[in-house]
Amino acid sequence: MSSRVHAGEDAVEVAAPAGVVYGLLADAVRWPVFLPSLVHVEWLDFDGTQERLLVWEVAAQAGAPGGHVRSRHIRRVLRPHERSVVFEEEEQARPGLVTSGVWTVRPAGEDRCVLGLRQERVLPLLTAAGDSRVRDEDTGGVRRRLGEVRAAAERWEELDELLLSFEDRIRVEGPAELVYDFLYRVEDWEERLPHVEGARVREDSPGVQVVLVDTCAPEGGASLTTGAVRLCFPHAGRIVYKETLLPPLLAAHSGEWSLLPDAVGVTVVAAHRVMLRPDAVARELGAGTSLLEARRQVHGRLSRADRQALGLAKWHAESTVRRLR
């Protein structure tokens, strides 16, 4: 079958040092916090220079609230001395259709640089109209990726204040399978968790959930609806997620439920990575509220929700075991 190479290339100036921008490109595991469309990055292999990643991403799709979730394998070669990253990626749903390319970072002063991206895809020969559409998609995709990386990198001076990582954990004297079942069945949370008023779940493929949850707002405010994509790995005892519809205070939120079983029970861990939205602090918490106070309140709210879910998961598993004895 005849084919054609479709290429896209562009560059943008970034108000951040070249080393910061390259570090953001190289640290793929943290991409879900910085890049809006990415849900989760799984590190499969790394030898110091070459790595293999499995990446899940949300693509907008008409008629599908929350978008369509797709995954792809990425092979990368990191070249820190050149500040470049060579990559080759293949979507799992379309094996054989490979996108390859390179990211480059060139200094343009002490606190500025030029970020470039070139990528190309080999596709079957299309009609003239189809060829033009794919070329427009490639160009738009390159510009979107460049814009996302630039927006994240240009916050470099305040990231220490905006980023928040923490975890809560609980010990359960019961089987991991019962705890996992509680966490997996989001559609039942309305009846099980006091702060959840409603939950809708779409699972187009096994283990990939698109979720909308209505929760009670603190201090008697209006109810809040949040959305998330959840990736469920029952054999590994893990559920990772990325919020796609966020509370006003958050610019990004990703997390993971993980189960650590032993001979007599399981430790359940709820982990969070959060980035605050600084322009919303005064509006949501009052004029004069510091980022430190905003961090404290966000941590507190998420931890309270964790403790409710973890406590009820513990009760569900342990009470079921008692009834079976």
PDB file of C-alpha atoms in Angstrom, residues 5 12 47 117 123 144 159 164 177 179 190 192 200 203 215-216 230 237 255 281 289 292 301 305 309 312:
ATOM      1  CA  VAL A   5       5.062  10.905   5.557  1.00  0.00           C
ATOM      2  CA  VAL A  12       8.200  28.685  20.653  1.00  0.00           C
ATOM      3  CA  ASP A  47      18.880   2.240  31.309  1.00  0.00           C
ATOM      4  CA  LEU A 117       9.249  19.956  18.279  1.00  0.00           C
ATOM      5  CA  LEU A 123       0.185   6.933   6.937  1.00  0.00           C
ATOM      6  CA  ARG A 144      -0.747  22.241  21.317  1.00  0.00           C
ATOM      7  CA  LEU A 159       6.339  25.551  41.435  1.00  0.00           C
ATOM      8  CA  LEU A 164       1.687  19.556  46.800  1.00  0.00           C
ATOM      9  CA  GLU A 177      -9.936  -8.080  46.966  1.00  0.00           C
ATOM     10  CA  VAL A 179     -10.999  -3.326  49.537  1.00  0.00           C
ATOM     11  CA  GLU A 190     -23.491   7.635  46.605  1.00  0.00           C
ATOM     12  CA  ARG A 192     -21.557   4.371  50.814  1.00  0.00           C
ATOM     13  CA  ARG A 200     -21.890   8.424  37.034  1.00  0.00           C
ATOM     14  CA  GLU A 203     -16.395   2.259  31.136  1.00  0.00           C
ATOM     15  CA  THR A 215     -19.871  15.988  46.347  1.00  0.00           C
ATOM     16  CA  CYS A 216     -21.081  18.083  49.265  1.00  0.00           C
ATOM     17  CA  ARG A 230      -9.482   6.229  36.355  1.00  0.00           C
ATOM     18  CA  GLY A 237      -4.007  -3.683  43.335  1.00  0.00           C
ATOM     19  CA  GLY A 255      -3.509  10.365  42.365  1.00  0.00           C
ATOM     20  CA  VAL A 281      -6.944  31.689  45.930  1.00  0.00           C
ATOM     21  CA  THR A 289      -5.065  34.314  51.879  1.00  0.00           C
ATOM     22  CA  LEU A 292       0.666  28.391  52.335  1.00  0.00           C
ATOM     23  CA  ARG A 301     -10.106  18.701  52.294  1.00  0.00           C
ATOM     24  CA  ALA A 305     -12.281  12.647  51.841  1.00  0.00           C
ATOM     25  CA  ALA A 309     -13.239   6.449  51.915  1.00  0.00           C
ATOM     26  CA  LEU A 312     -15.471   2.752  55.004  1.00  0.00           C
TER      27      LEU A 312
END
